[in-house]
Coordinates of C-alpha atoms in Angstrom, one line a residue:
Chain A
M17 CA -3.3 20.3 -141.6
R18 CA -2.9 17.8 -138.8
R19 CA -5.4 18.0 -136.1
R20 CA -4.3 18.4 -132.5
V21 CA -5.0 15.5 -130.0
V22 CA -5.8 15.8 -126.4
V23 CA -6.2 13.3 -123.5
T24 CA -9.7 13.6 -122.0
G25 CA -10.0 10.3 -120.1
I26 CA -7.8 8.0 -118.0
G27 CA -8.8 4.6 -116.8
M28 CA -7.0 1.6 -115.3
V29 CA -7.3 -1.5 -113.3
S30 CA -5.1 -0.6 -110.3
P31 CA -3.4 -3.4 -108.4
F32 CA -4.3 -1.3 -105.3
G33 CA -8.0 -1.5 -106.1
G34 CA -8.7 2.2 -106.4
D35 CA -9.0 4.6 -109.3
A36 CA -6.3 6.3 -111.4
E37 CA -5.9 9.2 -109.0
D38 CA -5.5 6.9 -106.0
F39 CA -3.0 4.9 -107.9
F40 CA -1.0 8.0 -108.8
E41 CA -0.9 9.2 -105.2
R42 CA 0.4 5.8 -104.2
M43 CA 3.1 6.1 -106.9
M44 CA 4.1 9.5 -105.5
V45 CA 5.0 8.0 -102.1
G46 CA 6.8 5.0 -103.6
E47 CA 4.2 2.4 -102.6
S48 CA 4.9 -0.9 -104.3
A49 CA 2.2 -3.4 -105.4
V50 CA 4.7 -6.2 -105.8
R51 CA 4.2 -9.3 -103.7
L52 CA 5.4 -12.8 -103.8
Y53 CA 3.0 -14.5 -106.2
R54 CA 2.5 -18.3 -105.8
H55 CA 1.0 -19.9 -108.9
P56 CA -2.2 -21.5 -107.7
S57 CA -1.9 -24.8 -109.6
S58 CA 1.8 -25.3 -110.3
P59 CA 3.0 -28.7 -109.3
D60 CA 6.3 -27.3 -108.1
D61 CA 5.2 -24.5 -105.9
L62 CA 6.2 -21.9 -108.5
S63 CA 6.5 -18.5 -107.0
Q64 CA 8.1 -15.2 -108.0
P65 CA 7.7 -11.5 -107.1
A66 CA 4.8 -10.2 -109.3
V67 CA 1.9 -7.8 -109.3
C68 CA -1.5 -9.4 -109.3
C69 CA -4.8 -7.4 -109.3
T70 CA -6.2 -9.5 -106.4
S71 CA -9.1 -7.2 -105.6
F72 CA -10.2 -7.0 -109.3
S73 CA -13.6 -8.7 -109.7
P74 CA -14.6 -9.1 -113.3
E75 CA -18.2 -9.9 -112.5
L76 CA -18.6 -6.7 -110.3
T77 CA -16.7 -4.5 -112.8
I78 CA -17.9 -5.6 -116.2
G79 CA -20.8 -7.9 -115.4
R80 CA -21.3 -11.7 -115.4
S81 CA -22.3 -12.0 -119.1
L82 CA -19.2 -10.3 -120.4
S83 CA -17.0 -12.0 -117.8
S84 CA -18.0 -15.4 -118.9
M85 CA -17.3 -14.7 -122.6
T86 CA -13.8 -13.1 -122.0
D87 CA -10.3 -14.1 -121.1
R88 CA -8.8 -12.2 -118.1
F89 CA -6.7 -10.0 -120.4
S90 CA -10.0 -8.8 -122.0
Q91 CA -11.6 -8.4 -118.7
L92 CA -8.8 -6.1 -117.5
G93 CA -9.0 -4.2 -120.8
L94 CA -12.7 -3.8 -120.6
A95 CA -12.5 -2.5 -117.0
A96 CA -9.8 0.0 -117.9
A97 CA -11.7 1.2 -121.0
F98 CA -15.0 1.6 -119.1
S99 CA -13.2 3.6 -116.5
A100 CA -11.5 5.9 -119.0
W101 CA -14.8 6.3 -120.9
S102 CA -16.6 7.3 -117.8
D103 CA -13.7 9.6 -116.8
A104 CA -14.1 11.3 -120.1
G105 CA -17.7 12.1 -119.2
F106 CA -19.5 9.6 -121.4
A107 CA -22.4 7.4 -120.5
R108 CA -21.9 3.6 -120.8
I109 CA -24.8 3.2 -123.2
G110 CA -25.5 5.3 -126.3
A111 CA -22.5 7.6 -126.3
G112 CA -20.5 5.7 -129.1
A113 CA -20.2 6.9 -132.7
D114 CA -19.2 5.6 -136.0
D115 CA -16.0 7.7 -136.1
F116 CA -14.9 6.7 -132.6
G117 CA -12.5 3.8 -132.5
V118 CA -10.4 1.5 -130.4
S119 CA -6.6 1.0 -130.6
W120 CA -5.3 -1.7 -128.2
G121 CA -2.1 -3.4 -127.3
T122 CA -1.3 -6.8 -125.8
G123 CA 1.7 -9.0 -125.8
A124 CA 0.3 -12.4 -125.0
G125 CA -3.4 -11.9 -125.5
G126 CA -5.4 -14.9 -124.2
A127 CA -2.5 -17.0 -123.0
L128 CA -4.5 -18.1 -119.9
T129 CA -7.3 -19.5 -122.1
Y130 CA -4.8 -21.5 -124.2
E131 CA -3.2 -22.7 -121.0
K132 CA -6.5 -23.9 -119.7
G133 CA -7.1 -25.8 -122.9
Y134 CA -3.7 -27.5 -122.6
L135 CA -4.3 -28.3 -118.9
D136 CA -7.7 -29.7 -119.7
F137 CA -6.2 -31.9 -122.4
F138 CA -3.0 -33.1 -120.8
E139 CA -3.7 -32.9 -117.1
R140 CA -7.5 -33.4 -116.7
G141 CA -7.9 -36.1 -119.3
K142 CA -10.4 -34.1 -121.4
R143 CA -10.0 -34.7 -125.1
R144 CA -11.4 -31.4 -126.3
V145 CA -11.4 -27.7 -125.4
S146 CA -14.2 -25.2 -124.8
P147 CA -15.9 -23.9 -128.0
L148 CA -15.2 -20.4 -126.7
T149 CA -11.4 -20.9 -126.8
V150 CA -10.8 -19.0 -130.1
A151 CA -13.2 -16.1 -129.2
L152 CA -11.6 -15.7 -125.8
A153 CA -8.0 -16.1 -126.7
M154 CA -7.6 -14.1 -129.9
H155 CA -5.4 -11.1 -129.5
N156 CA -8.1 -8.6 -130.7
A157 CA -10.7 -9.9 -128.3
A158 CA -10.2 -7.1 -125.9
A159 CA -10.4 -4.4 -128.5
S160 CA -13.5 -5.9 -130.1
N161 CA -15.3 -6.4 -126.8
I162 CA -14.6 -2.7 -126.0
A163 CA -16.0 -1.6 -129.4
I164 CA -19.1 -3.7 -129.0
A165 CA -19.7 -2.7 -125.4
L166 CA -19.3 1.0 -126.1
G167 CA -20.7 1.2 -129.6
L168 CA -17.5 2.3 -131.4
G169 CA -17.9 1.9 -135.1
G170 CA -14.6 3.4 -136.3
S171 CA -11.4 1.4 -136.7
C172 CA -10.8 -1.4 -134.1
L173 CA -7.1 -2.2 -134.1
S174 CA -4.9 -4.4 -132.0
Y175 CA -1.1 -4.2 -131.9
S176 CA 1.2 -6.9 -130.6
V177 CA 4.7 -5.4 -130.3
A178 CA 5.9 -7.1 -127.2
C179 CA 6.5 -4.6 -124.4
A180 CA 5.8 -1.6 -126.7
S181 CA 2.4 -2.9 -127.7
S182 CA 0.2 -0.4 -126.0
A183 CA 2.5 2.6 -126.5
V184 CA 2.3 1.8 -130.2
A185 CA -1.5 1.4 -129.9
I186 CA -1.7 4.9 -128.3
G187 CA 0.7 6.4 -131.0
E188 CA -1.2 4.9 -133.9
A189 CA -4.6 6.1 -132.4
Y190 CA -3.0 9.5 -132.2
R191 CA -2.1 9.3 -135.9
R192 CA -5.7 8.4 -136.8
I193 CA -7.1 11.5 -135.0
Q194 CA -4.4 13.7 -136.4
S195 CA -5.3 12.7 -139.9
G196 CA -9.0 13.3 -139.3
E197 CA -10.0 9.6 -139.8
S198 CA -11.3 9.4 -136.2
R199 CA -12.6 12.1 -133.8
L200 CA -12.0 10.0 -130.8
M201 CA -10.1 6.8 -129.9
I202 CA -9.9 4.6 -126.8
A203 CA -6.3 3.6 -126.7
G204 CA -4.5 1.4 -124.3
G205 CA -3.6 -2.1 -123.4
S206 CA -4.1 -5.1 -121.1
E207 CA -2.1 -8.1 -120.1
A208 CA -2.7 -11.2 -117.9
P209 CA 0.8 -12.8 -117.8
L210 CA 0.5 -14.8 -114.6
S211 CA 0.0 -18.1 -116.3
L212 CA 2.2 -21.1 -115.5
S213 CA 3.8 -21.0 -118.9
M214 CA 4.5 -17.3 -119.0
M215 CA 6.0 -17.3 -115.5
L216 CA 8.2 -20.3 -116.4
A217 CA 9.2 -18.7 -119.7
W218 CA 10.3 -15.4 -118.1
N219 CA 12.1 -17.2 -115.4
A220 CA 14.0 -19.2 -117.9
M221 CA 15.3 -16.0 -119.5
R222 CA 16.9 -15.2 -116.1
V223 CA 15.5 -11.7 -116.1
V224 CA 13.0 -12.0 -113.3
A225 CA 13.8 -10.3 -110.0
E226 CA 14.6 -12.5 -107.0
G227 CA 12.6 -12.2 -103.9
D228 CA 10.8 -14.0 -101.1
E229 CA 7.8 -13.2 -99.0
E230 CA 9.6 -10.5 -97.2
S231 CA 11.7 -8.9 -99.9
A232 CA 9.2 -9.2 -102.8
Y233 CA 7.8 -5.7 -102.1
C234 CA 11.1 -4.1 -103.2
A235 CA 12.3 -6.8 -105.6
C236 CA 12.1 -4.5 -108.7
R237 CA 14.9 -1.9 -108.4
P238 CA 15.5 -0.1 -111.7
F239 CA 18.8 1.7 -112.0
Q240 CA 19.9 0.4 -108.6
E241 CA 23.3 -1.1 -108.0
G242 CA 22.9 -4.9 -107.8
R243 CA 19.4 -4.9 -109.4
T244 CA 18.2 -8.4 -110.2
G245 CA 15.5 -7.9 -112.9
L246 CA 11.9 -7.3 -113.7
V247 CA 8.7 -8.4 -112.1
L248 CA 5.7 -9.4 -114.1
G249 CA 2.5 -7.5 -113.6
E250 CA -1.0 -7.9 -114.8
G251 CA -3.4 -5.0 -115.4
G252 CA -4.9 -2.7 -118.0
A253 CA -4.9 1.0 -118.7
A254 CA -6.6 3.2 -121.2
L255 CA -6.6 6.8 -122.5
V256 CA -9.4 8.6 -124.3
L257 CA -7.7 10.5 -127.1
E258 CA -9.8 13.1 -128.8
D259 CA -9.6 15.7 -131.5
W260 CA -8.9 19.0 -129.7
N261 CA -11.9 20.8 -131.4
H262 CA -14.2 17.9 -130.5
A263 CA -13.1 17.9 -126.9
V264 CA -13.5 21.7 -126.6
A265 CA -16.9 21.7 -128.3
R266 CA -18.3 19.2 -125.8
G267 CA -16.8 21.0 -122.9
A268 CA -14.5 18.0 -121.9
R269 CA -12.0 18.2 -119.2
I270 CA -8.6 18.1 -120.8
Y271 CA -5.6 16.5 -119.0
C272 CA -2.9 17.5 -121.6
E273 CA -2.0 17.2 -125.2
L274 CA -0.5 14.2 -126.9
A275 CA 1.9 16.1 -129.1
G276 CA 4.5 13.6 -130.3
Y277 CA 5.1 9.9 -131.2
G278 CA 8.4 8.5 -132.2
Q279 CA 9.0 5.0 -133.4
S280 CA 12.0 3.1 -134.6
C281 CA 13.5 -0.4 -134.8
D282 CA 16.9 -1.3 -133.5
H283 CA 17.2 -3.9 -136.3
S284 CA 20.2 -5.4 -134.5
H285 CA 19.2 -8.1 -131.9
L286 CA 16.0 -9.7 -130.7
V287 CA 16.4 -9.1 -127.0
R288 CA 19.4 -6.8 -126.5
P289 CA 18.4 -3.2 -126.8
D290 CA 20.4 -0.6 -128.7
A291 CA 20.8 3.0 -127.7
V292 CA 20.9 4.1 -131.4
G293 CA 17.3 3.0 -132.0
Q294 CA 16.1 4.4 -128.8
I295 CA 17.7 7.8 -129.5
K296 CA 16.0 7.9 -132.8
A297 CA 12.5 7.3 -131.3
I298 CA 13.0 9.8 -128.5
K299 CA 14.2 12.5 -130.9
A300 CA 11.3 11.8 -133.3
A301 CA 8.7 12.2 -130.5
M302 CA 10.4 15.4 -129.1
E303 CA 10.7 17.0 -132.5
E304 CA 7.1 16.4 -133.4
A305 CA 6.1 17.9 -130.1
E306 CA 8.5 20.8 -130.6
L307 CA 10.3 20.1 -127.4
S308 CA 13.9 21.0 -126.8
P309 CA 15.9 19.1 -124.1
A310 CA 15.7 22.2 -121.9
T311 CA 11.9 22.2 -121.9
M312 CA 11.5 18.5 -121.0
G313 CA 10.4 18.1 -117.4
Y314 CA 10.2 14.3 -116.9
V315 CA 10.9 11.0 -118.5
N316 CA 8.9 8.0 -117.5
A317 CA 11.6 5.4 -118.4
H318 CA 11.1 2.0 -119.8
G319 CA 13.5 1.0 -116.9
T320 CA 12.7 -2.7 -116.4
A321 CA 15.5 -3.2 -113.8
T322 CA 17.5 -5.7 -115.9
Q323 CA 21.3 -5.5 -115.8
E324 CA 21.4 -5.1 -119.6
G325 CA 18.5 -2.8 -120.3
D326 CA 18.8 0.0 -117.8
P327 CA 22.2 1.4 -118.7
I328 CA 21.4 1.4 -122.4
E329 CA 18.3 3.6 -121.8
I330 CA 20.3 6.0 -119.7
D331 CA 23.0 6.1 -122.3
A332 CA 20.3 7.1 -124.9
L333 CA 18.9 9.8 -122.6
R334 CA 22.4 11.2 -122.0
T335 CA 23.0 11.4 -125.7
V336 CA 19.7 13.1 -126.6
F337 CA 19.8 15.5 -123.7
G338 CA 23.5 16.3 -123.6
A339 CA 24.3 19.1 -121.1
D340 CA 20.7 19.1 -119.9
A341 CA 20.8 15.4 -119.0
A342 CA 22.1 16.0 -115.5
D343 CA 19.0 17.9 -114.5
L344 CA 16.6 15.6 -116.4
A345 CA 14.0 14.0 -114.0
V346 CA 13.8 10.3 -114.8
S347 CA 12.0 7.5 -113.0
S348 CA 10.8 4.0 -113.6
T349 CA 7.4 3.3 -112.0
K350 CA 7.8 -0.4 -112.9
S351 CA 9.4 -0.5 -109.5
M352 CA 5.9 -0.3 -108.1
H353 CA 3.4 -1.6 -110.7
G354 CA 5.7 -4.2 -112.2
H355 CA 6.2 -4.8 -115.9
L356 CA 2.8 -5.1 -117.6
L357 CA 4.5 -6.2 -120.9
G358 CA 2.0 -5.3 -123.6
A359 CA 0.1 -3.1 -121.2
A360 CA 3.1 -1.3 -119.8
G361 CA 3.1 1.5 -122.4
A362 CA -0.5 2.4 -121.6
M363 CA 0.0 2.2 -117.8
E364 CA 3.1 4.4 -118.0
A365 CA 1.4 6.8 -120.5
A366 CA -1.4 7.2 -117.9
I367 CA 1.1 8.0 -115.2
T368 CA 2.9 10.4 -117.5
V369 CA -0.4 12.2 -118.3
L370 CA -1.2 12.5 -114.6
A371 CA 2.3 13.7 -113.9
V372 CA 1.9 16.5 -116.5
A373 CA -1.6 17.4 -115.4
R374 CA -0.8 17.4 -111.6
Q375 CA 2.7 18.7 -112.0
E376 CA 4.1 15.9 -109.9
I377 CA 6.8 13.5 -110.7
P378 CA 6.7 10.0 -109.2
P379 CA 9.9 8.3 -108.0
T380 CA 11.7 5.1 -108.8
A381 CA 10.8 3.2 -105.7
H382 CA 13.5 1.3 -103.7
L383 CA 16.3 3.2 -105.5
Q384 CA 19.0 4.2 -103.0
K385 CA 22.3 3.8 -104.8
V386 CA 22.3 4.5 -108.5
S387 CA 24.4 1.9 -110.3
A388 CA 27.6 3.3 -111.9
D389 CA 26.4 2.5 -115.4
C390 CA 23.1 4.3 -114.9
Q391 CA 24.4 7.7 -113.8
G392 CA 24.2 11.0 -115.6
V393 CA 20.5 11.9 -115.2
R394 CA 18.5 13.2 -112.3
H395 CA 17.0 10.0 -110.8
V396 CA 13.8 10.8 -108.9
M397 CA 13.8 8.9 -105.6
G398 CA 12.0 8.8 -102.3
C399 CA 8.7 10.7 -102.4
G400 CA 9.0 12.1 -105.9
L401 CA 9.2 15.7 -107.0
R402 CA 6.7 18.5 -106.5
D403 CA 7.0 22.3 -106.8
R404 CA 9.0 21.9 -110.0
P405 CA 6.8 23.3 -112.8
F406 CA 7.3 21.6 -116.1
G407 CA 5.6 21.7 -119.5
A408 CA 6.2 18.3 -121.0
A409 CA 7.1 14.7 -120.4
I410 CA 7.8 11.6 -122.4
S411 CA 7.1 7.9 -121.8
N412 CA 9.6 5.4 -123.2
S413 CA 8.6 1.9 -124.3
F414 CA 11.4 -0.4 -125.7
A415 CA 10.3 -3.9 -126.8
F416 CA 12.0 -7.2 -127.3
G417 CA 12.3 -7.4 -131.0
G418 CA 13.9 -4.0 -131.1
S419 CA 10.7 -1.9 -131.6
N420 CA 10.8 1.4 -129.8
A421 CA 7.9 3.7 -129.1
V422 CA 8.0 7.1 -127.4
L423 CA 5.0 9.3 -126.5
A424 CA 5.4 13.0 -125.8
F425 CA 2.8 14.8 -123.7
R426 CA 2.6 18.5 -123.3
Q427 CA 0.6 21.0 -121.2
L428 CA -2.0 22.9 -123.1
R429 CA -0.7 26.0 -124.7
Chain B
M10 CA -30.5 -37.5 -111.3
V11 CA -29.8 -34.1 -112.5
N12 CA -32.8 -32.4 -114.0
N13 CA -31.9 -30.9 -117.5
L14 CA -33.7 -27.7 -116.8
D15 CA -31.6 -27.3 -113.7
I16 CA -28.5 -27.5 -115.8
I17 CA -29.7 -24.6 -117.9
K18 CA -30.7 -22.7 -114.8
K19 CA -27.3 -23.2 -113.2
Y20 CA -25.6 -22.1 -116.5
L21 CA -27.7 -18.9 -116.5
E22 CA -26.9 -18.2 -112.8
K23 CA -23.2 -18.6 -113.5
H24 CA -22.9 -16.9 -116.8
V25 CA -25.7 -14.3 -117.3
D26 CA -26.2 -10.9 -115.7
N27 CA -30.0 -11.0 -115.2
P28 CA -31.2 -14.6 -115.5
P29 CA -35.0 -14.9 -116.0
E30 CA -36.9 -15.7 -112.9
I31 CA -39.1 -18.2 -114.7
L32 CA -37.7 -20.6 -117.2
T33 CA -40.1 -22.6 -119.3
P34 CA -39.8 -24.9 -122.4
E35 CA -41.2 -22.0 -124.4
S36 CA -38.5 -19.6 -123.4
K37 CA -36.5 -18.5 -126.4
I38 CA -32.8 -19.1 -125.9
K39 CA -31.6 -15.8 -127.3
E40 CA -34.1 -14.0 -125.0
I41 CA -32.7 -15.5 -121.8
G42 CA -29.3 -14.0 -122.3
I43 CA -27.6 -16.8 -124.3
D44 CA -26.3 -15.9 -127.7
S45 CA -24.9 -18.3 -130.3
L46 CA -21.5 -18.6 -128.7
G47 CA -23.1 -19.0 -125.3
L48 CA -25.3 -21.8 -126.7
L49 CA -22.2 -23.7 -127.9
E50 CA -20.7 -23.4 -124.4
L51 CA -24.0 -24.5 -122.8
I52 CA -24.2 -27.6 -125.1
F53 CA -20.5 -28.3 -124.3
E54 CA -21.3 -28.3 -120.5
I55 CA -24.3 -30.5 -121.0
E56 CA -22.2 -32.9 -123.0
D57 CA -19.6 -32.9 -120.2
N58 CA -22.3 -33.5 -117.7
Y59 CA -23.6 -36.7 -119.4
G60 CA -20.3 -37.7 -121.0
I61 CA -21.9 -37.6 -124.4
H62 CA -21.1 -35.9 -127.7
L63 CA -24.0 -34.6 -129.7
P64 CA -23.9 -34.9 -133.5
E65 CA -22.5 -31.7 -135.0
N66 CA -25.1 -31.5 -137.7
L67 CA -28.0 -31.1 -135.3
P68 CA -30.1 -28.0 -136.0
M69 CA -29.4 -25.4 -133.3
P70 CA -32.4 -25.3 -130.9
E71 CA -34.3 -22.0 -130.6
T72 CA -36.2 -22.7 -127.4
V73 CA -35.3 -24.2 -124.1
G74 CA -37.8 -27.0 -124.9
Q75 CA -36.1 -27.9 -128.1
L76 CA -32.7 -28.0 -126.3
L77 CA -34.2 -30.3 -123.6
E78 CA -35.7 -32.6 -126.3
I79 CA -32.3 -33.0 -127.9
V80 CA -30.7 -33.8 -124.5
E81 CA -33.4 -36.3 -123.7
Q82 CA -32.8 -38.0 -127.0
Y83 CA -29.1 -38.4 -126.6
K84 CA -28.4 -38.7 -122.9
P85 CA -27.6 -42.1 -121.5
A86 CA -30.6 -44.1 -120.3
I87 CA -31.2 -44.1 -116.5
G88 CA -29.1 -46.6 -114.9
N89 CA -26.2 -46.1 -117.3
E90 CA -25.4 -42.6 -116.1

């Protein structure tokens, strides 16, 4: 029999500088962390609306020794994992176990470290790179550092599935606990995409939102008429997932149950999403969690605010929810925390867990006029929704490459 | 002239959580907060500082004194720095 899995810890590096609850409260009032970001060393004054965790101090958060041996994506991951670990009631030292594991997602891993190597070589005339480059840049560096720091001897896995990376990491961690292979997993993701090469690359795809100093705050407008695209965001988020019996036995505070995980591949195009694949993943997650359209209270949408992506997701939701779609509460919180790429699924899963636990639904910020091609669901705007009890919610993550991952969270019953 | 011991002290201040207050030639490298990866990075910084490249087949030093000896042996003579 499959074991039930609960969420007992939430952690993140918030672009606002506070904890997960503070972050959620800011989401609830539509506060955006997007600013015009000027790349500090671009020769051409490269700037774009983005979310940068400016108040995050790796040294203060994870210590000087660990900071000097890690890329920024690992630093953000370690900080998020430590905060989730502590939120779950564990001491930093000595609380790990051999059947506790890590499941992590990142899209670009240590891109900043590679970029530094190239800049040293081509720009600064150095003819060699730091001997730490491999250890810093490898995609599983965040996961392994988390396992080492917390003493987690079970599986230590890293997933790179573009923008679904950390949703997949959470889903696969869920499977390991369900099967009894692990009693507890730290699952999440981290991303540090504000490198010169990443900013230029995303710009070149013509999917980055336009904005200047003044308008950057509301540059990312999912589902809005005239939306101009996504904004890159850096950060990290983590959940502590735990076998229900284990959580209850140790008297853990339980946020909600992770009750379903659906996965699919569009198998049609590298960067153009397909509603058919999304529908399959949404249905699979809902069926596993035994949720009918009428019982679903909230969808945290993938909603990147691109012209192409948003209507396809709404189409998928309309198809799955049918007559119930019109009353289905949907929002994209990327309007406030940006697109964390490989860490997006974890950040949005954390928000969805808090939404279920607090019975509050955050809005899509800056959404005033829903685009004609995004209508048919109940878009949550303004200051979100309260006083509307609901039992379950899903978080959608749809990646370039066509990989879809949907997580279903349910109140305890 | 930069003192070699100062280079190590500066490295520790920059990269290690609790650098030892007293650093002596007898201090064991792994006991002052520098593991094998950190030692590679420290040697890299020393090489950059002197513009030299230490042979790769050198035995890894275990104490601060052994590291200093290696640096003394390979750094440029005074006047050529």
